[in-house]
PDB file of C-alpha atoms in Angstrom:
ATOM      1  CA  MET A  24       0.017   0.016   0.030  1.00  0.00           C
ATOM      2  CA  PRO A  25       1.460   3.413  -0.963  1.00  0.00           C
ATOM      3  CA  MET A  26       2.530   5.582   1.902  1.00  0.00           C
ATOM      4  CA  ASN A  27       1.442   9.150   2.329  1.00  0.00           C
ATOM      5  CA  ALA A  28       4.257  11.645   1.827  1.00  0.00           C
ATOM      6  CA  PHE A  29       2.881  13.752   4.679  1.00  0.00           C
ATOM      7  CA  GLN A  30       2.156  11.173   7.372  1.00  0.00           C
ATOM      8  CA  THR A  31       3.330   7.637   7.440  1.00  0.00           C
ATOM      9  CA  SER A  32       2.154   4.992   9.777  1.00  0.00           C
ATOM     10  CA  LEU A  33       4.064   1.699   9.990  1.00  0.00           C
ATOM     11  CA  SER A  34       3.301  -1.499  11.848  1.00  0.00           C
ATOM     12  CA  GLY A  35       4.967  -1.378  15.219  1.00  0.00           C
ATOM     13  CA  ALA A  36       6.005   2.217  14.831  1.00  0.00           C
ATOM     14  CA  SER A  37       4.348   5.570  15.640  1.00  0.00           C
ATOM     15  CA  PRO A  38       3.188   7.699  12.736  1.00  0.00           C
ATOM     16  CA  LEU A  39       5.733  10.123  11.329  1.00  0.00           C
ATOM     17  CA  ASN A  40       4.607  13.470  10.042  1.00  0.00           C
ATOM     18  CA  LEU A  41       6.861  13.944   7.050  1.00  0.00           C
ATOM     19  CA  LYS A  42       5.282  17.276   6.080  1.00  0.00           C
ATOM     20  CA  ASP A  43       7.109  19.229   8.704  1.00  0.00           C
ATOM     21  CA  ILE A  44      10.181  16.952   9.144  1.00  0.00           C
ATOM     22  CA  SER A  45      13.536  18.729   9.441  1.00  0.00           C
ATOM     23  CA  GLU A  46      16.517  18.108   7.254  1.00  0.00           C
ATOM     24  CA  ALA A  47      18.438  16.676  10.267  1.00  0.00           C
ATOM     25  CA  ASP A  48      15.686  14.120  10.879  1.00  0.00           C
ATOM     26  CA  ALA A  49      15.460  13.174   7.271  1.00  0.00           C
ATOM     27  CA  ARG A  50      19.144  12.339   7.299  1.00  0.00           C
ATOM     28  CA  ARG A  51      18.666  10.326  10.434  1.00  0.00           C
ATOM     29  CA  ILE A  52      15.857   8.290   8.780  1.00  0.00           C
ATOM     30  CA  MET A  53      18.088   7.747   5.693  1.00  0.00           C
ATOM     31  CA  SER A  54      20.986   6.659   7.882  1.00  0.00           C
ATOM     32  CA  GLU A  55      18.962   4.258  10.003  1.00  0.00           C
ATOM     33  CA  GLU A  56      17.124   2.653   7.129  1.00  0.00           C
ATOM     34  CA  HIS A  57      20.230   2.348   5.152  1.00  0.00           C
ATOM     35  CA  LYS A  58      21.962   0.484   8.031  1.00  0.00           C
ATOM     36  CA  ALA A  59      18.931  -1.791   8.479  1.00  0.00           C
ATOM     37  CA  LEU A  60      18.692  -2.721   4.795  1.00  0.00           C
ATOM     38  CA  GLY A  61      22.369  -2.887   4.013  1.00  0.00           C
ATOM     39  CA  TYR A  62      21.911  -0.751   0.945  1.00  0.00           C
ATOM     40  CA  ARG A  63      20.437   2.640   0.017  1.00  0.00           C
ATOM     41  CA  PRO A  64      16.692   2.756   0.655  1.00  0.00           C
ATOM     42  CA  PRO A  65      14.929   2.501  -2.678  1.00  0.00           C
ATOM     43  CA  PRO A  66      12.215   4.880  -4.152  1.00  0.00           C
ATOM     44  CA  GLY A  67       8.934   4.458  -2.100  1.00  0.00           C
ATOM     45  CA  SER A  68      10.817   3.867   1.232  1.00  0.00           C
ATOM     46  CA  LEU A  69      10.296   6.001   4.238  1.00  0.00           C
ATOM     47  CA  ALA A  70      13.786   7.414   3.964  1.00  0.00           C
ATOM     48  CA  SER A  71      13.347   8.439   0.363  1.00  0.00           C
ATOM     49  CA  GLN A  72       9.945  10.006   1.036  1.00  0.00           C
ATOM     50  CA  ALA A  73      11.493  12.085   3.831  1.00  0.00           C
ATOM     51  CA  GLN A  74      14.322  13.097   1.455  1.00  0.00           C
ATOM     52  CA  ALA A  75      11.808  14.071  -1.184  1.00  0.00           C
ATOM     53  CA  ALA A  76       9.763  16.086   1.417  1.00  0.00           C
ATOM     54  CA  ILE A  77      12.851  18.161   2.130  1.00  0.00           C
ATOM     55  CA  ALA A  78      13.737  18.571  -1.512  1.00  0.00           C
ATOM     56  CA  ARG A  79      10.263  19.678  -2.468  1.00  0.00           C
ATOM     57  CA  HIS A  80      10.353  22.187   0.461  1.00  0.00           C
ATOM     58  CA  GLU A  81       7.230  20.659   1.916  1.00  0.00           C
ATOM     59  CA  SER A  82       8.872  21.129   5.309  1.00  0.00           C
ATOM     60  CA  HIS A  83       8.717  24.943   5.132  1.00  0.00           C
ATOM     61  CA  ARG A  84       8.821  25.138   8.955  1.00  0.00           C
ATOM     62  CA  ALA A  85      11.734  22.715   9.330  1.00  0.00           C
ATOM     63  CA  ASP A  86      14.221  25.474  10.045  1.00  0.00           C
ATOM     64  CA  GLU A  87      12.273  26.305  13.206  1.00  0.00           C
ATOM     65  CA  HIS A  88      13.020  22.958  14.734  1.00  0.00           C
ATOM     66  CA  ALA A  89      16.317  21.685  15.883  1.00  0.00           C
ATOM     67  CA  LEU A  90      14.778  18.190  16.339  1.00  0.00           C
ATOM     68  CA  THR A  91      11.216  17.564  15.361  1.00  0.00           C
ATOM     69  CA  LEU A  92      11.114  13.820  16.067  1.00  0.00           C
ATOM     70  CA  ASP A  93      12.356  11.619  18.938  1.00  0.00           C
ATOM     71  CA  GLN A  94      15.455   9.666  17.832  1.00  0.00           C
ATOM     72  CA  GLU A  95      14.011   6.366  19.027  1.00  0.00           C
ATOM     73  CA  GLN A  96      10.826   6.923  17.031  1.00  0.00           C
ATOM     74  CA  ILE A  97      12.955   7.609  13.993  1.00  0.00           C
ATOM     75  CA  ARG A  98      14.868   4.382  14.540  1.00  0.00           C
ATOM     76  CA  GLN A  99      11.755   2.249  15.069  1.00  0.00           C
ATOM     77  CA  ALA A 100      10.015   3.710  11.986  1.00  0.00           C
ATOM     78  CA  ALA A 101      13.081   3.178   9.784  1.00  0.00           C
ATOM     79  CA  LEU A 102      13.474  -0.449  11.063  1.00  0.00           C
ATOM     80  CA  ALA A 103       9.828  -1.154  10.409  1.00  0.00           C
ATOM     81  CA  ASP A 104      10.021   0.231   6.867  1.00  0.00           C
ATOM     82  CA  ALA A 105      13.178  -1.642   6.133  1.00  0.00           C
ATOM     83  CA  GLU A 106      11.395  -4.849   7.197  1.00  0.00           C
ATOM     84  CA  ARG A 107       8.489  -4.023   4.919  1.00  0.00           C
ATOM     85  CA  ILE A 108      10.880  -3.555   1.990  1.00  0.00           C
ATOM     86  CA  LYS A 109      12.620  -6.901   2.718  1.00  0.00           C
ATOM     87  CA  GLN A 110       9.229  -8.624   2.798  1.00  0.00           C
ATOM     88  CA  GLN A 111       8.108  -7.074  -0.402  1.00  0.00           C
ATOM     89  CA  ARG A 112      11.323  -8.041  -2.147  1.00  0.00           C
ATOM     90  CA  GLY A 113      11.024 -11.584  -0.798  1.00  0.00           C
ATOM     91  CA  ASN A 114       7.509 -11.780  -2.260  1.00  0.00           C
ATOM     92  CA  GLY A 115       8.623 -10.252  -5.565  1.00  0.00           C
ATOM     93  CA  GLU A 116       6.509  -7.134  -4.901  1.00  0.00           C
ATOM     94  CA  GLY A 117       7.372  -3.513  -5.503  1.00  0.00           C
ATOM     95  CA  ASN A 118       6.252  -0.522  -7.403  1.00  0.00           C
ATOM     96  CA  GLY A 119       3.830  -1.610 -10.048  1.00  0.00           C
ATOM     97  CA  GLY A 120       4.188  -5.227  -8.972  1.00  0.00           C
ATOM     98  CA  THR A 121       7.887  -5.448  -9.662  1.00  0.00           C
ATOM     99  CA  THR A 122      10.804  -5.520  -7.278  1.00  0.00           C
ATOM    100  CA  ASN A 123      13.285  -2.762  -6.846  1.00  0.00           C
ATOM    101  CA  ALA A 124      16.024  -5.246  -6.248  1.00  0.00           C
ATOM    102  CA  GLY A 125      17.550  -4.519  -9.616  1.00  0.00           C
ATOM    103  CA  SER A 126      17.457  -0.768  -9.391  1.00  0.00           C
ATOM    104  CA  ALA A 127      20.774   0.911 -10.279  1.00  0.00           C
ATOM    105  CA  ALA A 128      20.700   3.037  -7.088  1.00  0.00           C
ATOM    106  CA  SER A 129      20.742  -0.111  -4.904  1.00  0.00           C
ATOM    107  CA  ALA A 130      23.803  -1.251  -6.724  1.00  0.00           C
ATOM    108  CA  VAL A 131      25.786   1.718  -5.446  1.00  0.00           C
ATOM    109  CA  ASP A 132      27.690   0.854  -2.251  1.00  0.00           C
ATOM    110  CA  LEU A 133      28.528   4.136  -0.604  1.00  0.00           C
ATOM    111  CA  ASN A 134      31.110   2.347   1.519  1.00  0.00           C
ATOM    112  CA  ALA A 135      33.220   1.706  -1.604  1.00  0.00           C
ATOM    113  CA  VAL A 136      32.582   4.802  -3.617  1.00  0.00           C
ATOM    114  CA  GLY A 137      35.636   6.920  -4.441  1.00  0.00           C
ATOM    115  CA  GLU A 138      36.071  10.458  -5.603  1.00  0.00           C
ATOM    116  CA  ALA A 139      35.811   9.676  -9.351  1.00  0.00           C
ATOM    117  CA  GLU A 140      32.577   7.761  -8.903  1.00  0.00           C
ATOM    118  CA  ALA A 141      31.160  10.439  -6.625  1.00  0.00           C
ATOM    119  CA  ARG A 142      31.968  13.150  -9.212  1.00  0.00           C
ATOM    120  CA  LYS A 143      30.165  11.133 -11.859  1.00  0.00           C
ATOM    121  CA  LEU A 144      27.034  10.741  -9.686  1.00  0.00           C
ATOM    122  CA  MET A 145      27.105  14.443  -8.880  1.00  0.00           C
ATOM    123  CA  SER A 146      27.443  15.470 -12.408  1.00  0.00           C
ATOM    124  CA  ASP A 147      24.724  13.217 -13.798  1.00  0.00           C
ATOM    125  CA  GLU A 148      22.225  13.912 -10.987  1.00  0.00           C
ATOM    126  CA  HIS A 149      22.869  17.650 -11.305  1.00  0.00           C
ATOM    127  CA  LYS A 150      22.141  17.418 -15.076  1.00  0.00           C
ATOM    128  CA  ALA A 151      19.023  15.423 -14.458  1.00  0.00           C
ATOM    129  CA  LEU A 152      17.603  17.741 -11.780  1.00  0.00           C
ATOM    130  CA  GLY A 153      18.719  20.997 -13.331  1.00  0.00           C
ATOM    131  CA  TYR A 154      20.102  22.088 -10.050  1.00  0.00           C
ATOM    132  CA  ARG A 155      22.724  20.806  -7.495  1.00  0.00           C
ATOM    133  CA  PRO A 156      21.475  17.648  -5.764  1.00  0.00           C
ATOM    134  CA  PRO A 157      20.318  18.478  -2.235  1.00  0.00           C
ATOM    135  CA  PRO A 158      21.536  16.885   1.119  1.00  0.00           C
ATOM    136  CA  GLY A 159      20.288  13.375   1.380  1.00  0.00           C
ATOM    137  CA  SER A 160      20.467  12.716  -2.381  1.00  0.00           C
ATOM    138  CA  LEU A 161      22.578   9.818  -3.682  1.00  0.00           C
ATOM    139  CA  ALA A 162      25.094  12.216  -5.173  1.00  0.00           C
ATOM    140  CA  ALA A 163      25.543  14.209  -1.932  1.00  0.00           C
ATOM    141  CA  GLU A 164      25.849  11.068   0.128  1.00  0.00           C
ATOM    142  CA  ALA A 165      28.333   9.669  -2.353  1.00  0.00           C
ATOM    143  CA  GLN A 166      30.471  12.793  -2.055  1.00  0.00           C
ATOM    144  CA  ALA A 167      30.416  12.664   1.709  1.00  0.00           C
ATOM    145  CA  ALA A 168      31.326   8.895   1.693  1.00  0.00           C
ATOM    146  CA  ALA A 169      34.066   9.443  -0.940  1.00  0.00           C
ATOM    147  CA  ALA A 170      35.747  12.083   1.276  1.00  0.00           C
ATOM    148  CA  LYS A 171      36.579   9.287   3.677  1.00  0.00           C
ATOM    149  CA  HIS A 172      38.123   7.033   1.083  1.00  0.00           C
ATOM    150  CA  PRO A 173      38.866   9.197  -2.048  1.00  0.00           C
ATOM    151  CA  ASP A 174      40.975   6.506  -3.749  1.00  0.00           C
ATOM    152  CA  ALA A 175      38.414   3.660  -3.314  1.00  0.00           C
ATOM    153  CA  SER A 176      36.287   2.265  -6.142  1.00  0.00           C
ATOM    154  CA  GLY A 177      33.168   0.153  -6.128  1.00  0.00           C
ATOM    155  CA  GLY A 178      33.977  -1.016  -9.654  1.00  0.00           C
ATOM    156  CA  ILE A 179      30.645   0.247 -10.925  1.00  0.00           C
ATOM    157  CA  ASP A 180      30.272   0.852 -14.602  1.00  0.00           C
ATOM    158  CA  ASN A 181      29.611   4.487 -15.666  1.00  0.00           C
ATOM    159  CA  THR A 182      26.242   3.423 -17.238  1.00  0.00           C
ATOM    160  CA  ILE A 183      25.070   1.995 -13.940  1.00  0.00           C
ATOM    161  CA  LEU A 184      26.193   5.196 -12.062  1.00  0.00           C
ATOM    162  CA  ALA A 185      24.350   7.350 -14.657  1.00  0.00           C
ATOM    163  CA  LYS A 186      21.110   5.376 -14.242  1.00  0.00           C
ATOM    164  CA  ALA A 187      21.403   5.437 -10.438  1.00  0.00           C
ATOM    165  CA  ALA A 188      21.791   9.165 -10.487  1.00  0.00           C
ATOM    166  CA  LEU A 189      18.819   9.491 -12.827  1.00  0.00           C
ATOM    167  CA  GLU A 190      16.668   7.258 -10.682  1.00  0.00           C
ATOM    168  CA  ASP A 191      17.476   9.253  -7.573  1.00  0.00           C
ATOM    169  CA  ALA A 192      16.868  12.567  -9.378  1.00  0.00           C
ATOM    170  CA  THR A 193      13.479  11.493 -10.568  1.00  0.00           C
ATOM    171  CA  HIS A 194      12.435  10.572  -7.095  1.00  0.00           C
ATOM    172  CA  ILE A 195      13.664  13.806  -5.587  1.00  0.00           C
ATOM    173  CA  ALA A 196      12.085  16.016  -8.258  1.00  0.00           C
ATOM    174  CA  PRO A 197       8.680  17.599  -7.595  1.00  0.00           C
ATOM    175  CA  GLY A 198       5.888  15.681  -9.159  1.00  0.00           C
ATOM    176  CA  ASN A 199       7.811  12.585 -10.147  1.00  0.00           C
ATOM    177  CA  GLY A 200       6.842  13.245 -13.790  1.00  0.00           C
ATOM    178  CA  SER A 201       6.128  10.412 -16.222  1.00  0.00           C
ATOM    179  CA  THR A 202       5.610   9.983 -19.943  1.00  0.00           C
ATOM    180  CA  THR A 203       1.862  10.308 -19.298  1.00  0.00           C
ATOM    181  CA  ASN A 204       2.494  14.003 -18.354  1.00  0.00           C
ATOM    182  CA  LEU A 205       4.579  14.756 -21.463  1.00  0.00           C
ATOM    183  CA  ASP A 206       3.110  15.793 -24.782  1.00  0.00           C
ATOM    184  CA  VAL A 207       5.877  14.893 -27.259  1.00  0.00           C
ATOM    185  CA  ASN A 208       4.076  16.818 -30.042  1.00  0.00           C
ATOM    186  CA  ASN A 209       4.731  20.088 -28.314  1.00  0.00           C
ATOM    187  CA  VAL A 210       8.465  19.677 -27.324  1.00  0.00           C
ATOM    188  CA  GLY A 211      11.073  21.990 -28.686  1.00  0.00           C
ATOM    189  CA  GLN A 212      14.656  21.414 -29.644  1.00  0.00           C
ATOM    190  CA  ALA A 213      16.049  21.977 -26.122  1.00  0.00           C
ATOM    191  CA  GLU A 214      13.661  19.509 -24.581  1.00  0.00           C
ATOM    192  CA  ALA A 215      14.257  16.918 -27.296  1.00  0.00           C
ATOM    193  CA  ARG A 216      18.035  17.219 -26.687  1.00  0.00           C
ATOM    194  CA  LYS A 217      17.481  16.637 -22.953  1.00  0.00           C
ATOM    195  CA  LEU A 218      15.343  13.586 -23.688  1.00  0.00           C
ATOM    196  CA  MET A 219      17.927  12.125 -26.021  1.00  0.00           C
ATOM    197  CA  SER A 220      20.756  12.758 -23.688  1.00  0.00           C
ATOM    198  CA  GLU A 221      19.023  11.210 -20.650  1.00  0.00           C
ATOM    199  CA  GLU A 222      17.588   8.201 -22.453  1.00  0.00           C
ATOM    200  CA  HIS A 223      21.001   7.550 -24.177  1.00  0.00           C
ATOM    201  CA  ARG A 224      22.637   7.597 -20.705  1.00  0.00           C
ATOM    202  CA  ALA A 225      20.036   5.285 -19.214  1.00  0.00           C
ATOM    203  CA  LEU A 226      20.199   2.760 -22.055  1.00  0.00           C
ATOM    204  CA  GLY A 227      23.943   2.840 -22.670  1.00  0.00           C
ATOM    205  CA  TYR A 228      23.379   3.325 -26.414  1.00  0.00           C
ATOM    206  CA  ARG A 229      21.483   5.728 -28.674  1.00  0.00           C
ATOM    207  CA  PRO A 230      17.677   5.436 -28.260  1.00  0.00           C
ATOM    208  CA  PRO A 231      16.290   3.504 -31.244  1.00  0.00           C
ATOM    209  CA  THR A 232      13.565   4.536 -33.704  1.00  0.00           C
ATOM    210  CA  GLY A 233      10.282   4.475 -31.863  1.00  0.00           C
ATOM    211  CA  SER A 234      11.769   5.552 -28.504  1.00  0.00           C
ATOM    212  CA  LEU A 235      10.410   8.614 -26.723  1.00  0.00           C
ATOM    213  CA  ALA A 236      13.666  10.460 -27.426  1.00  0.00           C
ATOM    214  CA  ALA A 237      13.504   9.643 -31.191  1.00  0.00           C
ATOM    215  CA  ALA A 238       9.882  10.787 -31.391  1.00  0.00           C
ATOM    216  CA  ALA A 239      10.618  13.972 -29.621  1.00  0.00           C
ATOM    217  CA  GLN A 240      13.501  14.815 -32.007  1.00  0.00           C
ATOM    218  CA  ALA A 241      11.126  14.240 -34.935  1.00  0.00           C
ATOM    219  CA  ALA A 242       8.547  16.558 -33.355  1.00  0.00           C
ATOM    220  CA  ALA A 243      11.005  19.178 -32.425  1.00  0.00           C
ATOM    221  CA  ALA A 244      12.368  19.357 -36.011  1.00  0.00           C
ATOM    222  CA  LYS A 245       8.918  20.782 -37.039  1.00  0.00           C
ATOM    223  CA  HIS A 246       8.870  23.421 -34.301  1.00  0.00           C
ATOM    224  CA  PRO A 247      12.413  23.836 -32.769  1.00  0.00           C
ATOM    225  CA  ASP A 248      11.494  26.899 -30.675  1.00  0.00           C
ATOM    226  CA  ALA A 249       8.444  25.287 -29.110  1.00  0.00           C
ATOM    227  CA  SER A 250       8.130  24.160 -25.472  1.00  0.00           C
ATOM    228  CA  ALA A 251       6.035  21.676 -23.702  1.00  0.00           C
ATOM    229  CA  GLY A 252       6.559  23.615 -20.473  1.00  0.00           C
ATOM    230  CA  VAL A 253       7.992  20.621 -18.653  1.00  0.00           C
ATOM    231  CA  ASP A 254      10.825  20.897 -16.166  1.00  0.00           C
ATOM    232  CA  GLN A 255      14.068  19.078 -16.640  1.00  0.00           C
ATOM    233  CA  ALA A 256      13.456  16.540 -13.897  1.00  0.00           C
ATOM    234  CA  THR A 257      10.175  15.460 -15.446  1.00  0.00           C
ATOM    235  CA  LEU A 258      11.957  15.065 -18.853  1.00  0.00           C
ATOM    236  CA  ALA A 259      14.652  12.904 -17.108  1.00  0.00           C
ATOM    237  CA  HIS A 260      12.027  10.747 -15.493  1.00  0.00           C
ATOM    238  CA  ALA A 261      10.142  10.287 -18.786  1.00  0.00           C
ATOM    239  CA  ALA A 262      13.432   9.266 -20.493  1.00  0.00           C
ATOM    240  CA  LEU A 263      14.223   6.773 -17.731  1.00  0.00           C
ATOM    241  CA  GLU A 264      10.723   5.302 -17.950  1.00  0.00           C
ATOM    242  CA  ASP A 265      11.042   4.831 -21.713  1.00  0.00           C
ATOM    243  CA  ALA A 266      14.546   3.497 -21.498  1.00  0.00           C
ATOM    244  CA  GLU A 267      13.294   0.827 -18.975  1.00  0.00           C
ATOM    245  CA  LYS A 268      10.441  -0.128 -21.219  1.00  0.00           C
ATOM    246  CA  ILE A 269      12.766  -0.562 -24.196  1.00  0.00           C
ATOM    247  CA  ALA A 270      15.213  -2.647 -22.109  1.00  0.00           C
ATOM    248  CA  ALA A 271      12.314  -4.797 -20.891  1.00  0.00           C
ATOM    249  CA  GLU A 272      11.097  -5.352 -24.436  1.00  0.00           C
ATOM    250  CA  ARG A 273      14.531  -6.363 -25.627  1.00  0.00           C
ATOM    251  CA  ASP A 274      14.938  -8.792 -22.747  1.00  0.00           C
ATOM    252  CA  SER A 275      11.485 -10.261 -23.419  1.00  0.00           C
ATOM    253  CA  ASP A 276      12.316 -10.778 -27.128  1.00  0.00           C
ATOM    254  CA  VAL A 277      15.431 -12.805 -26.154  1.00  0.00           C
ATOM    255  CA  ASP A 278      13.596 -14.722 -23.408  1.00  0.00           C
ATOM    256  CA  ASP A 279      10.830 -15.752 -25.890  1.00  0.00           C
ATOM    257  CA  LEU A 280      13.535 -17.304 -28.130  1.00  0.00           C
ATOM    258  CA  SER A 281      15.660 -18.808 -25.432  1.00  0.00           C
ATOM    259  CA  GLN A 282      14.318 -22.309 -25.724  1.00  0.00           C
ATOM    260  CA  ASP A 283      14.065 -22.341 -29.623  1.00  0.00           C
ATOM    261  CA  PRO A 284      16.877 -23.868 -31.734  1.00  0.00           C
ATOM    262  CA  VAL A 285      18.776 -20.880 -33.065  1.00  0.00           C
ATOM    263  CA  THR A 286      18.367 -20.550 -36.833  1.00  0.00           C
ATOM    264  CA  LYS A 287      20.110 -18.228 -39.292  1.00  0.00           C
ATOM    265  CA  GLU A 288      16.843 -16.131 -39.401  1.00  0.00           C
ATOM    266  CA  ILE A 289      16.716 -15.785 -35.583  1.00  0.00           C
ATOM    267  CA  ALA A 290      20.405 -14.796 -35.440  1.00  0.00           C
ATOM    268  CA  SER A 291      20.009 -12.330 -38.295  1.00  0.00           C
ATOM    269  CA  SER A 292      17.100 -10.703 -36.626  1.00  0.00           C
ATOM    270  CA  LEU A 293      18.940 -10.326 -33.244  1.00  0.00           C
ATOM    271  CA  VAL A 294      21.987  -8.892 -34.981  1.00  0.00           C
ATOM    272  CA  SER A 295      19.877  -6.489 -36.930  1.00  0.00           C
ATOM    273  CA  GLN A 296      18.071  -5.212 -33.824  1.00  0.00           C
ATOM    274  CA  GLU A 297      21.358  -4.825 -31.940  1.00  0.00           C
ATOM    275  CA  HIS A 298      22.885  -2.996 -34.897  1.00  0.00           C
ATOM    276  CA  LYS A 299      20.091  -0.531 -35.015  1.00  0.00           C
ATOM    277  CA  ALA A 300      20.176   0.063 -31.248  1.00  0.00           C
ATOM    278  CA  LEU A 301      23.893   0.418 -30.923  1.00  0.00           C
ATOM    279  CA  GLY A 302      24.795   1.935 -34.330  1.00  0.00           C
ATOM    280  CA  HIS A 303      27.452  -0.780 -34.862  1.00  0.00           C
ATOM    281  CA  LEU A 304      27.695  -4.522 -35.217  1.00  0.00           C
ATOM    282  CA  PRO A 305      27.310  -6.501 -31.957  1.00  0.00           C
ATOM    283  CA  GLU A 306      30.570  -7.175 -30.125  1.00  0.00           C
ATOM    284  CA  SER A 307      31.995 -10.643 -29.514  1.00  0.00           C
ATOM    285  CA  GLY A 308      30.354 -12.327 -26.545  1.00  0.00           C
ATOM    286  CA  SER A 309      27.007 -10.416 -26.901  1.00  0.00           C
ATOM    287  CA  ILE A 310      23.791 -12.327 -27.267  1.00  0.00           C
ATOM    288  CA  PRO A 311      23.434 -11.625 -31.065  1.00  0.00           C
ATOM    289  CA  ALA A 312      27.020 -12.727 -31.619  1.00  0.00           C
ATOM    290  CA  THR A 313      26.442 -15.867 -29.602  1.00  0.00           C
ATOM    291  CA  ALA A 314      23.252 -16.471 -31.597  1.00  0.00           C
ATOM    292  CA  GLN A 315      25.252 -16.209 -34.835  1.00  0.00           C
ATOM    293  CA  SER A 316      27.743 -18.822 -33.661  1.00  0.00           C
ATOM    294  CA  LEU A 317      25.013 -21.184 -32.549  1.00  0.00           C
ATOM    295  CA  ALA A 318      23.162 -20.816 -35.824  1.00  0.00           C
ATOM    296  CA  ASP A 319      26.295 -21.626 -37.750  1.00  0.00           C
ATOM    297  CA  LYS A 320      26.920 -24.793 -35.688  1.00  0.00           C
ATOM    298  CA  ASN A 321      23.295 -25.850 -35.994  1.00  0.00           C
ATOM    299  CA  GLU A 322      23.332 -25.451 -39.699  1.00  0.00           C
ATOM    300  CA  GLN A 323      26.551 -27.419 -39.991  1.00  0.00           C
ATOM    301  CA  ASP A 324      25.643 -30.466 -37.965  1.00  0.00           C
ATOM    302  CA  GLY A 325      21.851 -30.263 -37.850  1.00  0.00           C
ATOM    303  CA  GLY A 326      21.949 -29.523 -34.030  1.00  0.00           C
ATOM    304  CA  GLU A 327      19.285 -27.792 -32.022  1.00  0.00           C
ATOM    305  CA  ARG A 328      21.385 -25.552 -29.802  1.00  0.00           C
ATOM    306  CA  THR A 329      19.482 -22.859 -27.942  1.00  0.00           C
ATOM    307  CA  LEU A 330      20.291 -19.455 -26.385  1.00  0.00           C
ATOM    308  CA  GLY A 331      19.078 -20.844 -23.042  1.00  0.00           C
ATOM    309  CA  GLU A 332      21.393 -23.767 -23.090  1.00  0.00           C
ATOM    310  CA  ALA A 333      24.272 -21.525 -23.929  1.00  0.00           C
ATOM    311  CA  GLY A 334      23.464 -19.346 -20.932  1.00  0.00           C
ATOM    312  CA  ALA A 335      22.864 -16.372 -23.264  1.00  0.00           C
ATOM    313  CA  CYS A 336      19.265 -15.516 -22.295  1.00  0.00           C
ATOM    314  CA  MET A 337      18.679 -12.292 -20.272  1.00  0.00           C
TER     315      MET A 337
END
């Protein structure tokens, strides 16, 4: 059940009024829930809602309070919410019926982040928000952590870092915009560039024909000086949503074929799709390249090798 951003009641914990929460208390909630989970609390958690309340300036009276909540109350509420998240993940639940276990933000271990990775997070989250990430954001926490171990490295790919920053930015931003709030037909050149940049970053390759970014570019070409009147964070969120949809569709296409003997036609189709998406031929070791190899072998000896047997399904 979704939690109210203003007042949250958790089993075994007293209700927390997030509307008037102070910045200090929001940081305490994030710290306690992070410790309880063992990773950064995901979107929808109590900690992330408290952070969003601060970022959206819902707590306009927060500066009048040195401590608005009892520390034990904060700890109990954070523990209860952490337990709720663990149970949801154990049951395969989450936002929209899916788990957040695979979110990029949860892959960022702040205990292992170094200066270079922190700079990358700060840069990408700043771009997504259109302003410097506030205290409690992933980028701000990464910078604070990296100051303790500047030469460390979590070994996280830049694409994952970029997606983590984008996920965090879209949760912090007012309104948490989505593609349903974006009229692509009215976007101008500047908004189309923003969508293309963010979706490219989230996918790790140029958004293909049919993507939100590609549609926005086509529309903007007709009226480059137009504007849909949408803030940058909403554009970033819309780009992330569309990128996730495209990635899921590609994964589904491969999964559907995973138990079928690989033929030349299947391999050719996968190579073509990857070529269009990446702008170059698939690299050695990629699923399309593996499909080509399996198809050649099947044709040579009449075998029925599958992508699933080769461990190449998503």
